[in-house]
Coordinates of C-alpha atoms in Angstrom, one line a residue:
Chain A
X1 CA 188.2 130.4 119.6
X2 CA 190.8 129.7 117.3
X3 CA 188.8 127.1 114.7
X4 CA 185.8 129.0 114.8
X5 CA 186.1 131.2 111.7
X6 CA 184.8 131.1 108.1
X7 CA 187.3 131.7 104.7
X8 CA 188.4 134.7 104.4
X9 CA 186.8 134.4 100.7
X10 CA 183.6 133.2 102.3
X11 CA 181.9 136.7 100.7
X12 CA 183.4 135.8 97.5
X13 CA 182.2 132.5 97.1
X14 CA 178.4 132.7 98.2
X15 CA 175.7 131.1 96.0
X16 CA 172.8 133.6 96.6
X17 CA 168.8 133.2 95.7
X18 CA 167.5 130.6 93.7
X19 CA 168.7 130.7 90.3
X20 CA 166.9 130.2 87.1
X21 CA 166.3 127.1 84.7
X22 CA 167.1 128.2 80.7
X23 CA 167.3 126.5 77.6
X24 CA 170.5 127.9 76.9
X25 CA 173.5 129.7 77.7
X26 CA 176.3 131.4 76.4
X27 CA 179.2 131.2 78.9
X28 CA 181.6 133.8 77.4
X29 CA 179.2 136.5 77.4
X30 CA 176.9 135.2 80.2
X31 CA 173.9 135.5 78.3
X32 CA 170.8 133.3 79.0
X33 CA 168.3 131.4 76.6
X34 CA 164.7 131.2 77.4
X35 CA 163.7 130.9 81.2
X36 CA 162.1 127.9 81.3
X37 CA 159.3 128.5 83.7
X38 CA 159.2 130.5 87.3
X39 CA 159.6 128.4 90.3
X40 CA 159.0 127.9 93.9
X41 CA 161.2 126.5 96.3
X42 CA 164.3 126.9 94.7
X43 CA 165.9 124.4 92.6
X44 CA 167.5 120.9 93.4
X45 CA 170.6 119.2 91.3
X46 CA 172.1 116.2 92.1
X47 CA 174.7 114.0 90.6
X48 CA 175.5 111.0 92.2
X49 CA 178.1 108.4 90.9
X50 CA 177.6 104.9 91.6
X51 CA 180.7 102.6 92.0
X52 CA 181.7 99.1 91.9
X53 CA 184.2 97.8 94.5
X54 CA 185.9 94.9 92.8
X55 CA 187.6 94.3 96.5
X56 CA 184.2 93.5 98.1
X57 CA 184.2 89.6 97.7
X58 CA 187.9 89.2 97.9
X59 CA 189.6 87.6 101.0
X60 CA 191.4 89.9 103.2
X61 CA 190.7 92.9 101.1
X62 CA 189.3 95.8 103.3
X63 CA 186.3 97.2 101.7
X64 CA 186.5 100.3 99.8
X65 CA 190.0 100.2 98.6
X66 CA 190.8 102.9 96.2
X67 CA 192.7 100.8 93.5
X68 CA 189.6 98.4 93.0
X69 CA 187.1 100.8 92.9
X70 CA 185.2 101.7 89.5
X71 CA 182.9 104.3 88.6
X72 CA 179.4 102.2 86.8
X73 CA 177.9 105.9 85.9
X74 CA 176.2 108.9 86.8
X75 CA 172.7 109.7 87.9
X76 CA 172.2 113.4 86.8
X77 CA 168.7 114.9 88.1
X78 CA 167.2 118.9 88.3
X79 CA 164.2 119.0 90.0
X80 CA 162.1 121.5 91.6
X81 CA 158.5 122.9 91.3
X82 CA 157.5 125.4 88.3
X83 CA 154.0 127.9 89.3
X84 CA 153.9 128.8 85.8
X85 CA 153.1 126.7 82.9
X86 CA 152.8 127.1 79.1
X87 CA 151.9 124.7 76.4
X88 CA 155.6 124.4 75.3
X89 CA 156.6 123.8 78.8
X90 CA 153.4 121.3 79.1
X91 CA 155.0 119.5 76.5
X92 CA 158.7 119.5 77.8
X93 CA 157.0 118.1 81.1
X94 CA 155.4 115.2 79.6
X95 CA 158.4 114.5 78.0
X96 CA 156.9 111.8 75.4
X97 CA 154.5 114.4 73.4
X98 CA 153.8 116.8 70.4
X99 CA 152.1 119.9 70.1
X100 CA 148.7 119.2 67.8
X101 CA 149.4 121.1 64.3
X102 CA 145.7 122.2 64.4
X103 CA 145.5 124.0 68.0
X104 CA 148.9 124.8 69.5
X105 CA 146.9 124.7 72.9
X106 CA 147.0 121.0 72.9
X107 CA 149.5 118.7 74.1
X108 CA 149.1 115.1 72.8
X109 CA 151.4 112.1 74.6
X110 CA 152.3 109.3 72.7
X111 CA 154.0 106.0 73.1
X112 CA 157.2 106.5 71.6
X113 CA 159.8 108.1 72.6
X114 CA 162.0 110.8 70.3
X115 CA 165.5 112.1 70.4
X116 CA 163.9 115.8 69.9
X117 CA 162.4 114.8 73.1
X118 CA 165.6 115.4 74.7
X119 CA 167.2 118.8 75.0
X120 CA 169.7 120.8 77.7
X121 CA 168.8 122.6 80.2
X122 CA 170.6 124.8 82.3
X123 CA 170.9 126.2 85.7
X124 CA 172.1 129.6 86.5
X125 CA 172.6 130.9 89.9
X126 CA 174.1 134.3 91.0
X127 CA 177.6 133.8 92.6
X128 CA 180.0 136.0 94.5
X129 CA 179.6 139.5 95.7
X130 CA 179.8 140.7 92.0
X131 CA 176.7 139.7 90.8
X132 CA 175.3 142.5 88.6
X133 CA 176.7 143.7 84.9
X134 CA 177.3 147.5 85.9
X135 CA 178.1 150.5 83.9
X136 CA 181.1 150.5 85.8
X137 CA 182.2 147.8 84.1
X138 CA 181.7 144.8 86.7
X139 CA 181.0 141.6 85.3
X140 CA 178.6 139.5 87.0
X141 CA 179.7 136.0 89.0
X142 CA 177.7 132.8 88.0
X143 CA 177.4 129.1 88.8
X144 CA 176.0 127.3 85.7
X145 CA 175.4 123.5 85.6
X146 CA 174.7 122.2 82.3
X147 CA 172.6 119.1 82.3
X148 CA 173.0 117.3 78.5
X149 CA 170.1 115.4 76.8
X150 CA 167.9 116.2 79.7
X151 CA 164.5 114.3 79.3
X152 CA 161.7 115.2 82.0
X153 CA 161.6 111.9 83.8
X154 CA 159.3 113.0 86.8
X155 CA 156.2 113.2 84.3
X156 CA 153.7 115.9 84.1
X157 CA 151.9 116.9 87.8
X158 CA 149.6 119.8 89.2
X159 CA 148.8 120.7 92.3
X160 CA 146.4 122.8 93.0
X161 CA 145.2 124.3 96.4
X162 CA 142.5 126.8 97.9
X163 CA 143.9 130.5 97.4
X164 CA 147.1 129.3 96.3
X165 CA 149.0 129.3 93.3
X166 CA 149.3 126.0 91.3
X167 CA 152.4 124.1 91.1
X168 CA 154.0 121.9 89.0
X169 CA 156.5 119.1 90.4
X170 CA 159.4 118.5 87.9
X171 CA 162.1 116.1 87.5
X172 CA 164.7 116.4 84.4
X173 CA 167.4 113.1 84.1
X174 CA 170.4 113.7 81.8
X175 CA 171.2 110.8 79.6
X176 CA 174.4 109.9 77.6
X177 CA 175.0 109.5 73.9
X178 CA 175.5 106.4 72.6
X179 CA 177.5 108.2 70.1
X180 CA 179.8 110.0 72.9
X181 CA 179.6 107.0 75.8
X182 CA 182.7 108.5 77.6
X183 CA 181.0 112.0 78.1
X184 CA 179.3 112.5 81.6
X185 CA 176.1 114.5 80.2
X186 CA 177.0 117.3 82.8
X187 CA 179.2 120.2 83.2
X188 CA 179.9 123.0 86.6
X189 CA 181.0 126.4 86.0
X190 CA 182.1 128.8 89.0
X191 CA 182.8 131.9 87.4
X192 CA 184.1 134.9 89.6
X193 CA 182.6 138.1 89.3
X194 CA 185.4 140.8 87.9
X195 CA 185.0 144.3 88.8
X196 CA 185.2 146.8 86.9
X197 CA 187.9 149.7 86.5
Chain B
X1 CA 184.5 151.3 107.0
X2 CA 182.8 149.0 109.4
X3 CA 179.4 147.5 109.6
X4 CA 177.3 150.3 111.2
X5 CA 178.9 153.1 109.2
X6 CA 178.3 150.7 106.0
X7 CA 174.7 150.5 107.0
X8 CA 174.5 154.3 107.1
X9 CA 176.0 154.9 104.0
X10 CA 173.6 152.4 102.1
X11 CA 170.9 154.0 103.6
X12 CA 171.9 157.5 102.8
X13 CA 172.1 156.2 99.0
X14 CA 168.6 157.2 98.1
X15 CA 168.6 160.9 98.2
X16 CA 167.7 161.4 102.2
X17 CA 170.0 161.9 105.2
X18 CA 169.3 158.8 107.5
X19 CA 169.6 158.8 110.9
X20 CA 170.0 155.6 113.4
X21 CA 166.2 155.8 114.7
X22 CA 167.3 156.2 118.5
X23 CA 169.4 159.2 117.6
X24 CA 167.7 161.8 115.1
X25 CA 168.4 165.1 116.0
X26 CA 165.5 167.6 116.9
X27 CA 166.9 170.0 114.4
X28 CA 166.4 167.1 111.7
X29 CA 164.5 168.7 108.8
X30 CA 162.5 166.9 106.5
X31 CA 162.5 164.8 104.4
X32 CA 164.7 162.4 106.1
X33 CA 164.9 158.2 106.5
X34 CA 165.5 156.8 110.1
X35 CA 166.4 152.8 109.9
X36 CA 167.1 150.5 112.9
X37 CA 170.7 150.5 113.6
X38 CA 170.8 146.6 114.3
X39 CA 173.7 143.7 114.0
X40 CA 173.2 140.1 113.4
X41 CA 175.2 136.4 112.9
X42 CA 176.1 134.5 110.0
X43 CA 173.2 132.6 109.0
X44 CA 170.5 134.3 111.1
X45 CA 169.0 137.3 109.3
X46 CA 167.6 140.2 111.4
X47 CA 165.0 142.7 110.5
X48 CA 166.0 146.3 110.1
X49 CA 162.6 148.6 109.7
X50 CA 163.1 151.7 108.0
X51 CA 161.0 154.9 107.9
X52 CA 160.6 157.3 105.7
X53 CA 159.6 160.7 106.9
X54 CA 158.1 163.6 104.7
X55 CA 155.9 166.7 105.5
X56 CA 153.1 167.3 103.0
X57 CA 149.6 166.3 102.2
X58 CA 150.8 163.4 99.4
X59 CA 151.8 160.5 99.9
X60 CA 153.2 160.4 96.5
X61 CA 157.1 161.2 97.2
X62 CA 156.8 158.5 99.7
X63 CA 155.8 156.1 97.8
X64 CA 158.3 157.1 94.9
X65 CA 161.2 156.9 97.5
X66 CA 159.9 153.8 98.6
X67 CA 159.7 152.6 94.9
X68 CA 163.4 153.7 94.7
X69 CA 164.4 151.8 97.5
X70 CA 162.2 148.3 95.9
X71 CA 164.3 148.9 92.6
X72 CA 167.7 148.4 94.3
X73 CA 166.8 145.7 96.3
X74 CA 164.8 143.5 94.1
X75 CA 165.9 140.6 92.2
X76 CA 167.6 139.4 95.2
X77 CA 169.0 142.1 97.4
X78 CA 172.0 143.9 97.9
X79 CA 175.2 142.9 99.0
X80 CA 177.1 145.4 100.6
X81 CA 180.9 145.1 101.8
X82 CA 182.5 146.6 104.9
X83 CA 185.9 145.9 106.3
X84 CA 186.3 142.2 107.3
X85 CA 182.7 141.4 105.7
X86 CA 179.9 142.1 104.3
X87 CA 175.3 142.4 104.3
X88 CA 173.0 140.7 102.2
X89 CA 170.1 143.1 102.3
X90 CA 167.0 142.5 101.2
X91 CA 163.1 143.1 101.0
X92 CA 161.0 142.0 103.7
X93 CA 157.2 141.3 104.0
X94 CA 155.3 143.3 104.2
X95 CA 157.9 145.6 102.0
X96 CA 155.9 148.5 102.2
X97 CA 153.2 150.6 103.8
X98 CA 152.4 153.9 104.7
X99 CA 151.2 155.7 108.0
X100 CA 150.4 158.9 109.3
X101 CA 151.4 160.5 112.6
X102 CA 149.4 161.2 115.4
X103 CA 151.3 164.0 116.8
X104 CA 151.0 166.3 113.3
X105 CA 148.7 165.4 110.4
X106 CA 151.2 166.9 108.0
X107 CA 153.8 164.3 108.7
X108 CA 153.3 161.6 105.9
X109 CA 155.6 158.3 107.1
X110 CA 156.2 155.1 105.0
X111 CA 157.7 152.1 106.6
X112 CA 159.7 149.4 104.8
X113 CA 160.7 146.4 106.0
X114 CA 164.2 144.8 105.2
X115 CA 166.3 141.9 106.1
X116 CA 169.7 141.5 106.9
X117 CA 172.3 138.6 106.8
X118 CA 175.4 139.7 108.1
X119 CA 178.1 137.9 106.5

């Protein structure tokens, strides 16, 4: 059948496995910072634009006329479920919280938001058929999503179950900055693996 | 190299002679590895069972070989290319278990379950 086929580059363009969430990433070297937590069920990222159709109320103007469509903003979220937790991750999930200075196991929620409650979050996933740095010189490919000014908007959630691991559902939302209002707070990198000599 | 040759080459890369489990020669020398020679379809993984066959009183060499295979397949599995495509081989569950052989109590056998997705 003529049109039942897949691209010849399919093998080179696959994203494999669940990926990881980290607090920093150096694109030039592929070096990750701290892994935020172990996850189950994979990680979901959504960047959804919302538009205003200025032609909507114009007589005789078809809906979705491209010249009259304008972007309002982007809603950018990363969600999933952690199966590990620490005091620092708990603080991050509570969002408006501090670690007690006398007792570092204690997370103290507060009623006011601070700029330090925001932080970048990176999703990094394996990409392409070259996905290991090897002694032969191979450089692993990756897909990376950079969320800027991420804040935990899903709150702190625990779900336990008999004879099962505890689960901590999460949702992070990226935020614009008033200092850089035209910068959309996410970036995506798709980097192909490089075969060594 | 076609997909079946690539599968044999992969299983032969662990220092043991690898045989299709339906075609083990009568003069095959232990230790060796047998695998289920199986094909599949894009997005529909198939199970590929592997057996490690050793002669002796100890399971230690069997388990060590299983751990060598585990090291290659951990962290998401391994992609193997062949002419016209490739397959993604991953650890199955349960990954490894041991058993004896009813015909000879000196044979030590390890069974490994993997999952293969042909792309």
